[in-house]
Rosetta silent file (secondary structure, phi, psi, omega in degrees, C-alpha in Angstrom):
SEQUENCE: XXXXXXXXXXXXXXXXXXXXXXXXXXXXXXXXXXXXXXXXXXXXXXXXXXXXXXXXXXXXXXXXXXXXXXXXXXXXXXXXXXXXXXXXXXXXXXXXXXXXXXXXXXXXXXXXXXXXXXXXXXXXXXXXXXXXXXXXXXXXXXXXXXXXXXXXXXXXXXXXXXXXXXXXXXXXXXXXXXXXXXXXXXXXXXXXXXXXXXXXXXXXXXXXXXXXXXXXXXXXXXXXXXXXXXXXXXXXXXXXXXXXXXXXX
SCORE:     score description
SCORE:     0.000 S_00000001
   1 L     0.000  141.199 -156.081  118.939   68.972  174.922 S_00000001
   2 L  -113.779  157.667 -177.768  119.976   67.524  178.290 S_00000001
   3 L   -64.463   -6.308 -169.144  123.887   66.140  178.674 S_00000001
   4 H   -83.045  -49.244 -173.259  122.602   62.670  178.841 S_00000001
   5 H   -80.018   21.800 -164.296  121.381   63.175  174.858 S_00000001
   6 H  -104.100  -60.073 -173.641  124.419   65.336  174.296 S_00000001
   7 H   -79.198  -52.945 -177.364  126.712   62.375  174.586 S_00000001
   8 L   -56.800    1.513  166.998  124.732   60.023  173.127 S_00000001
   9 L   -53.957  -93.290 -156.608  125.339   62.115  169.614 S_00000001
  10 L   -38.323    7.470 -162.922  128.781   60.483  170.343 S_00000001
  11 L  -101.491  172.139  156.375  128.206   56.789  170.741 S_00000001
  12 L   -48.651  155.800  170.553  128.987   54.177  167.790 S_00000001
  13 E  -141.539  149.480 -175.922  125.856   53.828  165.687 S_00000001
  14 E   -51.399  155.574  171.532  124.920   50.984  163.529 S_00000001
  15 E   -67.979  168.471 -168.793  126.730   50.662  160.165 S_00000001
  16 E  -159.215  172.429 -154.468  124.935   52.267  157.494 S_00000001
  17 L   -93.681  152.256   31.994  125.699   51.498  153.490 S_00000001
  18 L   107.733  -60.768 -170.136  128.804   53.900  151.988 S_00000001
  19 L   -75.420  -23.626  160.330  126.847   55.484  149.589 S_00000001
  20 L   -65.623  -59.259 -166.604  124.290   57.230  152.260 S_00000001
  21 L   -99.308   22.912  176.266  127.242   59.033  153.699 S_00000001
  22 L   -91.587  168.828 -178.552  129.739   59.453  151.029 S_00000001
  23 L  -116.725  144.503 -162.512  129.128   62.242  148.360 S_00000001
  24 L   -84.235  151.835 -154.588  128.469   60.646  145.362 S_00000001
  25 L   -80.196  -29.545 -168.792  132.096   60.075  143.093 S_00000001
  26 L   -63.933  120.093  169.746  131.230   61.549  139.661 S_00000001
  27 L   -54.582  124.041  170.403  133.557   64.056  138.254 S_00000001
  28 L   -72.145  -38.631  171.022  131.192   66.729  137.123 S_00000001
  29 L   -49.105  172.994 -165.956  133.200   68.128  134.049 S_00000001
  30 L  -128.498  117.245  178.355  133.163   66.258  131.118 S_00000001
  31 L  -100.639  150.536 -178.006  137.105   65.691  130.281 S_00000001
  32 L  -105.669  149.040  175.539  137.154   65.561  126.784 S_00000001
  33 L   -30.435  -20.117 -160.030  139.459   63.382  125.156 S_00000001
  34 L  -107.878   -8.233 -174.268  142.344   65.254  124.067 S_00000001
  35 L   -85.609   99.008  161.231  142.509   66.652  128.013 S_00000001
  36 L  -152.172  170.593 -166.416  144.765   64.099  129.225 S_00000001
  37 L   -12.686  -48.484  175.938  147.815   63.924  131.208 S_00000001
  38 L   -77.265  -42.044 -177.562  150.359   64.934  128.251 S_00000001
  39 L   -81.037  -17.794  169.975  148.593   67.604  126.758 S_00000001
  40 L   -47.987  -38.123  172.425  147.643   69.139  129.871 S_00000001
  41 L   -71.087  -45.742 -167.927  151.686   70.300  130.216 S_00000001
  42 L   129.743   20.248 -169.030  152.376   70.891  127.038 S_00000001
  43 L  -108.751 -174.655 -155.012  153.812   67.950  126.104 S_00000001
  44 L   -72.191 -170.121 -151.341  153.532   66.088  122.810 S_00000001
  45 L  -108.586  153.355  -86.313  150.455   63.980  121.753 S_00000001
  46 L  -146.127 -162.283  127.634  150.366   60.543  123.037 S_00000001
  47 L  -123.165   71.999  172.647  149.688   57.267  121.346 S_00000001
  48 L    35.438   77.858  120.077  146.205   57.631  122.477 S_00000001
  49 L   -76.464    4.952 -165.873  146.252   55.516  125.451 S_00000001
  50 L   -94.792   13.130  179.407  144.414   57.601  127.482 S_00000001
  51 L   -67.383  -18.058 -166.689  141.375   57.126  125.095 S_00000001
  52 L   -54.201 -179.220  169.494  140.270   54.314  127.738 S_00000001
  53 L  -102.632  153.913  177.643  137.451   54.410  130.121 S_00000001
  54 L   -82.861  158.737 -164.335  138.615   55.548  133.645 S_00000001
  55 L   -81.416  116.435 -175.352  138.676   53.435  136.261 S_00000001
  56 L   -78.289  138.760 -132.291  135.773   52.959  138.302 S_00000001
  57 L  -103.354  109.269  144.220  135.948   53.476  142.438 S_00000001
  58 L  -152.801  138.295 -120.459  134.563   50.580  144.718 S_00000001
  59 L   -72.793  169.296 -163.242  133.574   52.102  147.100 S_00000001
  60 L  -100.453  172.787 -157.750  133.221   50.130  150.408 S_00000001
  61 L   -63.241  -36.924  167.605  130.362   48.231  151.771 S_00000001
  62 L  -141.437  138.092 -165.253  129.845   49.870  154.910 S_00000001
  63 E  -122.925  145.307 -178.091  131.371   52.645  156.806 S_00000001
  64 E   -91.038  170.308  158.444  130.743   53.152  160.726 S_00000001
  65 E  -124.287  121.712 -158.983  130.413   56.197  162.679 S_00000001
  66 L   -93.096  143.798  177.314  133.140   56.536  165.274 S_00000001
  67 L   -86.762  164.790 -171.913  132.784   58.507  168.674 S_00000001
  68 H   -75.844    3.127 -161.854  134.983   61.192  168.921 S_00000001
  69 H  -102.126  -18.498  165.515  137.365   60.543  171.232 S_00000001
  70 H   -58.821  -50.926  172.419  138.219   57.613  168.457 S_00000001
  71 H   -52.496  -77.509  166.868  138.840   60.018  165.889 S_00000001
  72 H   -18.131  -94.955 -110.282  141.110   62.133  167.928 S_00000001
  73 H   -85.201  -31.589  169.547  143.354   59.665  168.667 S_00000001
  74 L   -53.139   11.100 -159.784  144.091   58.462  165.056 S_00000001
  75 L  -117.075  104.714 -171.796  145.146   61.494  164.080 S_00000001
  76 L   -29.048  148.823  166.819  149.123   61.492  163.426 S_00000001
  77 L   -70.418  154.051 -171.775  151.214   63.919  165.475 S_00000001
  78 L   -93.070  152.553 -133.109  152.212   66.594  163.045 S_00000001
  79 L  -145.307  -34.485 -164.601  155.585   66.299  161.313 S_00000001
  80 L  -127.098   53.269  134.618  156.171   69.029  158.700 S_00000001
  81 L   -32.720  -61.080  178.772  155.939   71.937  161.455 S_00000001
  82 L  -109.996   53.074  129.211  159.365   73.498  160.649 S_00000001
  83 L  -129.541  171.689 -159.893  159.102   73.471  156.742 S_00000001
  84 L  -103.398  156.607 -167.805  158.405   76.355  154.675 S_00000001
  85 L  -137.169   16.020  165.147  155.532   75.785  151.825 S_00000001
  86 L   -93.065  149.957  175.309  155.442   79.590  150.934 S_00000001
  87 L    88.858   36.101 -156.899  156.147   79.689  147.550 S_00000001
  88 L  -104.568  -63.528  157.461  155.340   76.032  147.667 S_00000001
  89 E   -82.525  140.553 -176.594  151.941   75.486  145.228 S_00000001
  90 L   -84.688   54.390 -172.591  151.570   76.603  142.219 S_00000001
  91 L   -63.650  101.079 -178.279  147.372   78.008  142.841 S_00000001
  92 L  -130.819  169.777 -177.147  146.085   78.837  139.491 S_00000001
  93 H   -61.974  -35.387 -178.012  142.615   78.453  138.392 S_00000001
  94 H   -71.524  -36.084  162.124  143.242   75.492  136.261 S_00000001
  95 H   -50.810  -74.948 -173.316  144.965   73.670  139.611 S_00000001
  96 H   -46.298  -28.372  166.675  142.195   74.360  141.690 S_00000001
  97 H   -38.046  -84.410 -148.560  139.947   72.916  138.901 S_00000001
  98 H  -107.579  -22.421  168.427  141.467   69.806  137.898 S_00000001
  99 H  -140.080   32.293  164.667  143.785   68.790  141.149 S_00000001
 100 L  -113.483  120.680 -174.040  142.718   70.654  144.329 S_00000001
 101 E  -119.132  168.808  168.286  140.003   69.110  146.714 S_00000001
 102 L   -65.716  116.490 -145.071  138.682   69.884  149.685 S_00000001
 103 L   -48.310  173.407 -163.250  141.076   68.833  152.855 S_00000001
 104 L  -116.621  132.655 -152.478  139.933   65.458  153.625 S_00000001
 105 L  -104.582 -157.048 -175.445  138.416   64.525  157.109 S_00000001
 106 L   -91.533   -8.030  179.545  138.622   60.948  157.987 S_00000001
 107 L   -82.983  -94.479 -176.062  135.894   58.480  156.639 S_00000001
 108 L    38.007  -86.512 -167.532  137.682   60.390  153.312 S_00000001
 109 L   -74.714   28.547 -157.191  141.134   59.183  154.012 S_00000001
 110 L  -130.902  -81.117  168.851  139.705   56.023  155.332 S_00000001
 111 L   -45.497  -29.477  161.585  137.644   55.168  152.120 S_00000001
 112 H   -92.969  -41.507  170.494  140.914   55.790  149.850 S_00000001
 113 H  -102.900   48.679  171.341  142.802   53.685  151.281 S_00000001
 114 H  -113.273  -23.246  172.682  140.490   50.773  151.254 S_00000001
 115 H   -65.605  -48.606 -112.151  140.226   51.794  147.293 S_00000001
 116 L  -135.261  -18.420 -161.512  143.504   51.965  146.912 S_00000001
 117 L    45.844   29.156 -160.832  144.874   49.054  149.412 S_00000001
 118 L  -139.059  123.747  170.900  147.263   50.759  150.808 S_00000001
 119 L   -39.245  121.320  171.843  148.134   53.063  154.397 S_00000001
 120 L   -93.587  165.769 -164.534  149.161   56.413  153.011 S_00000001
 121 L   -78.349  147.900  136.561  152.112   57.879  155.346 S_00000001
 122 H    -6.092  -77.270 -165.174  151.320   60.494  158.528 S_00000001
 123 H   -57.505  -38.125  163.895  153.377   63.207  156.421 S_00000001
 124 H   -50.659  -51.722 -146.684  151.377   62.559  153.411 S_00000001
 125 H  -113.275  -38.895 -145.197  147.574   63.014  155.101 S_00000001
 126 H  -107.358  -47.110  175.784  149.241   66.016  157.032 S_00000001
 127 H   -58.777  -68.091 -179.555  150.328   67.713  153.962 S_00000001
 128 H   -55.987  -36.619  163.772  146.946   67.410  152.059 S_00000001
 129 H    -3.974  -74.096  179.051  145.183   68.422  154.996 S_00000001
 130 H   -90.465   15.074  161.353  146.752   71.423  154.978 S_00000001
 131 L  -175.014  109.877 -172.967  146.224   71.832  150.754 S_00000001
 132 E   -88.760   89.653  178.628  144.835   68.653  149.161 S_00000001
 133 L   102.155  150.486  175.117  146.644   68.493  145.932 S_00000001
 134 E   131.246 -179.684 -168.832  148.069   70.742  142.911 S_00000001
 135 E   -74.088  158.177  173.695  150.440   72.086  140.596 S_00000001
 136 E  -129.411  158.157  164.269  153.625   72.795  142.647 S_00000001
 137 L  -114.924   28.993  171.679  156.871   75.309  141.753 S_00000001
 138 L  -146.506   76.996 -164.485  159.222   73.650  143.888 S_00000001
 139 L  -116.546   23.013  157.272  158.764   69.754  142.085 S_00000001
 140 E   -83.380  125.700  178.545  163.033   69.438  141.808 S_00000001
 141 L  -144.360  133.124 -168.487  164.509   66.725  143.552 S_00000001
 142 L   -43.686  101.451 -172.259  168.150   64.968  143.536 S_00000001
 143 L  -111.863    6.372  153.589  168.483   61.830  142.340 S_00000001
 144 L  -129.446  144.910  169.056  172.302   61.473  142.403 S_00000001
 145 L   -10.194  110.788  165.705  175.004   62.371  145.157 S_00000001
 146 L    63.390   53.606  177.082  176.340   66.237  145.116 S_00000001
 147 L   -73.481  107.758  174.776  173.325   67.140  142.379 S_00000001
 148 L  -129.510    7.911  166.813  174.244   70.195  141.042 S_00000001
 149 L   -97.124  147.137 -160.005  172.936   69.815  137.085 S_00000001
 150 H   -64.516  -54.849 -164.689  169.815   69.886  135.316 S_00000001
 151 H   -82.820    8.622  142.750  170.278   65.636  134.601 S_00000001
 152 H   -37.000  -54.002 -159.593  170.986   65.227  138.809 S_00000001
 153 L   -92.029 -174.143  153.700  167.228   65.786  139.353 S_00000001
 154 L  -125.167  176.866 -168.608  164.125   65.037  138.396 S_00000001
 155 E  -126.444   73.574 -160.554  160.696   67.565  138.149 S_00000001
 156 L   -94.491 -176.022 -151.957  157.841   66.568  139.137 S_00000001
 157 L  -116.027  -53.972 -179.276  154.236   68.775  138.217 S_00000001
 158 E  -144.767 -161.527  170.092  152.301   67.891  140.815 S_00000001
 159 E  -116.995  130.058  141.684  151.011   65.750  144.502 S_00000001
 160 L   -33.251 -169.840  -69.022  147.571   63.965  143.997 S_00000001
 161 L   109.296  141.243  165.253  145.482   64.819  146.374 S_00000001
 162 L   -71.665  123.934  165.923  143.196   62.322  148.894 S_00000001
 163 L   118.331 -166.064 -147.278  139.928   61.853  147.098 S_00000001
 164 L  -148.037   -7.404 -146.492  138.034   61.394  143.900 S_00000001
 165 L   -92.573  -42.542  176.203  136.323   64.717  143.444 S_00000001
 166 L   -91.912  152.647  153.690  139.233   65.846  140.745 S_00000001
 167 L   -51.332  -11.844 -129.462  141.194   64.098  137.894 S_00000001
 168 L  -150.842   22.345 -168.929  143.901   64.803  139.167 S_00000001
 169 L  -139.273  133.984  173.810  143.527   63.208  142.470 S_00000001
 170 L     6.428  -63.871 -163.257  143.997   59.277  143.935 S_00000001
 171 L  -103.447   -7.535 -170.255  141.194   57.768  143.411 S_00000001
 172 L   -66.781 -162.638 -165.047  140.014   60.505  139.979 S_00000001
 173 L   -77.847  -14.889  158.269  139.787   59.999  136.710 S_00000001
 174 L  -138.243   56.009  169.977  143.772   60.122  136.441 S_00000001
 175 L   -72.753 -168.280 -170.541  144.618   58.812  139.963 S_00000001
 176 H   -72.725  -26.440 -176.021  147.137   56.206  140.966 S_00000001
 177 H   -68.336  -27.781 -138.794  145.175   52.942  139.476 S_00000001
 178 H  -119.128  -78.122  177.280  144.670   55.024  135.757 S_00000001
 179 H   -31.125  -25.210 -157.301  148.257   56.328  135.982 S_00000001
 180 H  -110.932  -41.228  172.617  149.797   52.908  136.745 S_00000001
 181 H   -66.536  -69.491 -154.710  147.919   50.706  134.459 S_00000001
 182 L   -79.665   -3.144  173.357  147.250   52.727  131.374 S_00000001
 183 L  -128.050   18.771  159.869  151.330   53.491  131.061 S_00000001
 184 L    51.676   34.409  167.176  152.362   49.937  132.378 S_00000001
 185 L   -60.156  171.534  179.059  154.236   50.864  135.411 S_00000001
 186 L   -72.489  140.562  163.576  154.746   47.624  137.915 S_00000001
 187 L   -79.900   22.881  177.832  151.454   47.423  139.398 S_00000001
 188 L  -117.956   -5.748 -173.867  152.887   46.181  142.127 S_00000001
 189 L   -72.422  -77.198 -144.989  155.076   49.192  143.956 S_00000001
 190 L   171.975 -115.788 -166.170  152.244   50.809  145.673 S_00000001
 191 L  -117.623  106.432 -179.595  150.634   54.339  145.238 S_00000001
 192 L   -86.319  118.735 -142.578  151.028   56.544  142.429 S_00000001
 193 L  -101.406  -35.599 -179.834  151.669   60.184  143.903 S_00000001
 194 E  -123.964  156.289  161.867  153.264   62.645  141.545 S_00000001
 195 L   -84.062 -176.100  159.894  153.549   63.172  137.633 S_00000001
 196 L  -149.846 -135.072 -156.484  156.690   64.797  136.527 S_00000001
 197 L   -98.945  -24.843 -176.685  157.652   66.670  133.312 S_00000001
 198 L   -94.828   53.689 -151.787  157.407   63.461  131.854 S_00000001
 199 L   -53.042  140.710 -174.954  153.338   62.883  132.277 S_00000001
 200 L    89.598  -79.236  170.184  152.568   59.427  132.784 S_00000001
 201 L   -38.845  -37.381 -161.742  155.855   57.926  131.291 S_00000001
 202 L  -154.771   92.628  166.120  157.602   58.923  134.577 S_00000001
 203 L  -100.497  149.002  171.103  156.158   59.035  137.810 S_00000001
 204 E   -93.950  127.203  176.361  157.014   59.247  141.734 S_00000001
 205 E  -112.710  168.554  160.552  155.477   56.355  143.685 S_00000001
 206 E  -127.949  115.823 -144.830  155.311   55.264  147.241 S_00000001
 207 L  -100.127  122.215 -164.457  156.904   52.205  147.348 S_00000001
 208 L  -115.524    7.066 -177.447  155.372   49.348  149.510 S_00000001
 209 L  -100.668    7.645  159.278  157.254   46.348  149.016 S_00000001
 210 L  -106.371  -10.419 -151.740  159.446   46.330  151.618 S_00000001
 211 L  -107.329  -47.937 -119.407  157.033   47.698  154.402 S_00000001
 212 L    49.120  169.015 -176.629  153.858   46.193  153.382 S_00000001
 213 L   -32.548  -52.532 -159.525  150.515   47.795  152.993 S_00000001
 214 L   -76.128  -50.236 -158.580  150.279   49.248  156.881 S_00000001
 215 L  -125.079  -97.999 -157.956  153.681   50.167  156.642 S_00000001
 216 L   -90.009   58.729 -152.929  156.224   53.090  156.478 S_00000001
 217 L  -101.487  166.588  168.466  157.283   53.026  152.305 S_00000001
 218 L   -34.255  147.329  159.726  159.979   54.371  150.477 S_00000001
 219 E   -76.971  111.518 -161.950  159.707   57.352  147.699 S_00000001
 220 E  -130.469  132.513 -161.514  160.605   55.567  144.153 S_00000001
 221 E  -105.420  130.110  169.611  161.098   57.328  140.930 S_00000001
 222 E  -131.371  152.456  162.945  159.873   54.812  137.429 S_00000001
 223 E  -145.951  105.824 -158.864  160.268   55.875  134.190 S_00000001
 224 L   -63.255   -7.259 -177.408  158.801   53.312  132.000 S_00000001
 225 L   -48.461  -49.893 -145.677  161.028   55.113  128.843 S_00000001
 226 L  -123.424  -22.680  178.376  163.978   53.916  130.364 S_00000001
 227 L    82.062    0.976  175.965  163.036   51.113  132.523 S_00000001
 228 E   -65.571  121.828  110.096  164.500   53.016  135.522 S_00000001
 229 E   -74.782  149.816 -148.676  163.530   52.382  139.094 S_00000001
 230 E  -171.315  120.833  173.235  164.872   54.364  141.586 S_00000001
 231 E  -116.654  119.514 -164.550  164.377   54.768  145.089 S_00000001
 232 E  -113.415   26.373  178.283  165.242   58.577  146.114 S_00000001
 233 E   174.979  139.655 -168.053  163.811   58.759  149.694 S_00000001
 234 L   -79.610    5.993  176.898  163.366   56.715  152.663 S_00000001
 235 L   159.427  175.558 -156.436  159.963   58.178  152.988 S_00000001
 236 H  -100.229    2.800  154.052  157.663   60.934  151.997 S_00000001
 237 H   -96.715   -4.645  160.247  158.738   63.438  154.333 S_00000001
 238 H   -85.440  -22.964  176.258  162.351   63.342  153.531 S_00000001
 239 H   -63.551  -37.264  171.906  160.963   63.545  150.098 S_00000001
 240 H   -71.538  -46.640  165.363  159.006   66.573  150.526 S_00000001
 241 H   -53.820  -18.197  171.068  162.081   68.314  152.724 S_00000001
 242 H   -55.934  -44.618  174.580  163.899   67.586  149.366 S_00000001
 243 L  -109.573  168.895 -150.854  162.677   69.516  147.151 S_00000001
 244 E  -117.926 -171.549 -165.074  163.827   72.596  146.034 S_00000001
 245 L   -76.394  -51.980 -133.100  163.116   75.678  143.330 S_00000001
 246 L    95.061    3.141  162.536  165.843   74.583  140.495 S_00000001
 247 L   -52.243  105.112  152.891  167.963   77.331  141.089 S_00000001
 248 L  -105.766  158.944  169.713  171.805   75.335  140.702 S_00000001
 249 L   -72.860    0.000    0.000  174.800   76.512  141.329 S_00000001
């Protein structure tokens, strides 16, 4: 191959339809009915909204192919350098299963948030990257001043993940549209990112209504129980330096 046909690998190429270069969306497991958010924890039985059909993905009409020097340059400076993530996921077989995907390159992240309508954050995309998704041990985070009590914090279970290929991930079979809908959070905050102890009932969003779509939003705790909104972080990388084990003092 001569350097002239070397580069041309690299040039834009005509659009081409979604579905030739996308891996087709269908969860292969079969979740059976009773596998749904709440029972997955341990928590009590439900009043069987999760009997619905999941929400179907769609997907977009055409996706280019970008030369590389395009690619490159979209790709956020990295942010969460200096923090420590050992002891950080919780990797058990059923994680890897039901919320861990494969990191996500960019027609990926590109294609969720045209599903999804929304920019995900630098810090966010940098994090999955480097694990896309899962159970976590270190889900406590403060939600009042000099938290040093079990009712300071809240707990979440897991992150979503970028992608479609798990339940347990953005765009799956109990992403942010199935999460937000079927337990009648406002559909209007933005992206829903974590469960907490509370599945469903009480979730961590990333909150878009002051930013807009493109830009930079807030971390916001709802708990539809209680009617509580909450905004505990100015974004999702002070949200991620936030949380801790649960060890208080």
């Amino acid at each position: 191959m001569g350097i002239k046909d070397w580069f041309g690998r690299f040039r834009k190429r005509k659009a081409v339809p979604a579905e030739e270069i996308i891996e087709e969306t269908t969860v292969e497991e079969t979740v059976a009915g009773s596998e749904d958010p709440a029972t997955a924890f341990g928590a009590s039985e439900t009043d069987g909204s999760y009997g619905e059909e999941p929400f179907d993905a769609e997907p977009a009409e055409t996706a280019e192919v970008f030369e590389a020097d395009e690619i490159i340059a979209a790709e956020p400076l990295p942010r969460l350098t200096n923090v420590d993530f050992e002891g950080f996921w919780h990797d058990t077989r059923e994680s890897e299963r039901r919320h861990v995907s494969a990191a996500p390159d960019y027609r990926i992240i590109r294609d969720v948030e045209q599903e999804l309508g929304y920019k995900l954050p630098a810090s966010y995309i940098e994090l999955m990257k480097q694990h896309n998704g899962g159970l976590v041990n270190r889900g406590w985070f403060p939600i009042r001043p000099d938290a040093h009590e079990f009712g300071d914090f809240i707990q979440i279970t897991d992150i979503l993940g970028i992608g479609r290929e798990t339940p347990y991930s953005l765009c799956g079979r109990f992403g942010s549209r199935y999460l937000t809908e079927s337990w009648r959070h406002n559909d209007g905050i933005g992206v829903a990112i974590c469960n907490t102890i509370k599945p469903g009932r009480a979730l961590v969003f990333l909150d878009y209504r002051k930013c807009g779509v493109n830009g930079e939003p807030e971390v916001l705790y709802s708990d539809v129980d209680t009617g509580e909104e909450k905004t505990i972080a100015r974004d999702f990388e002070s949200f991620l330096r936030g949380l801790c084990d649960g060890h208080f003092e």
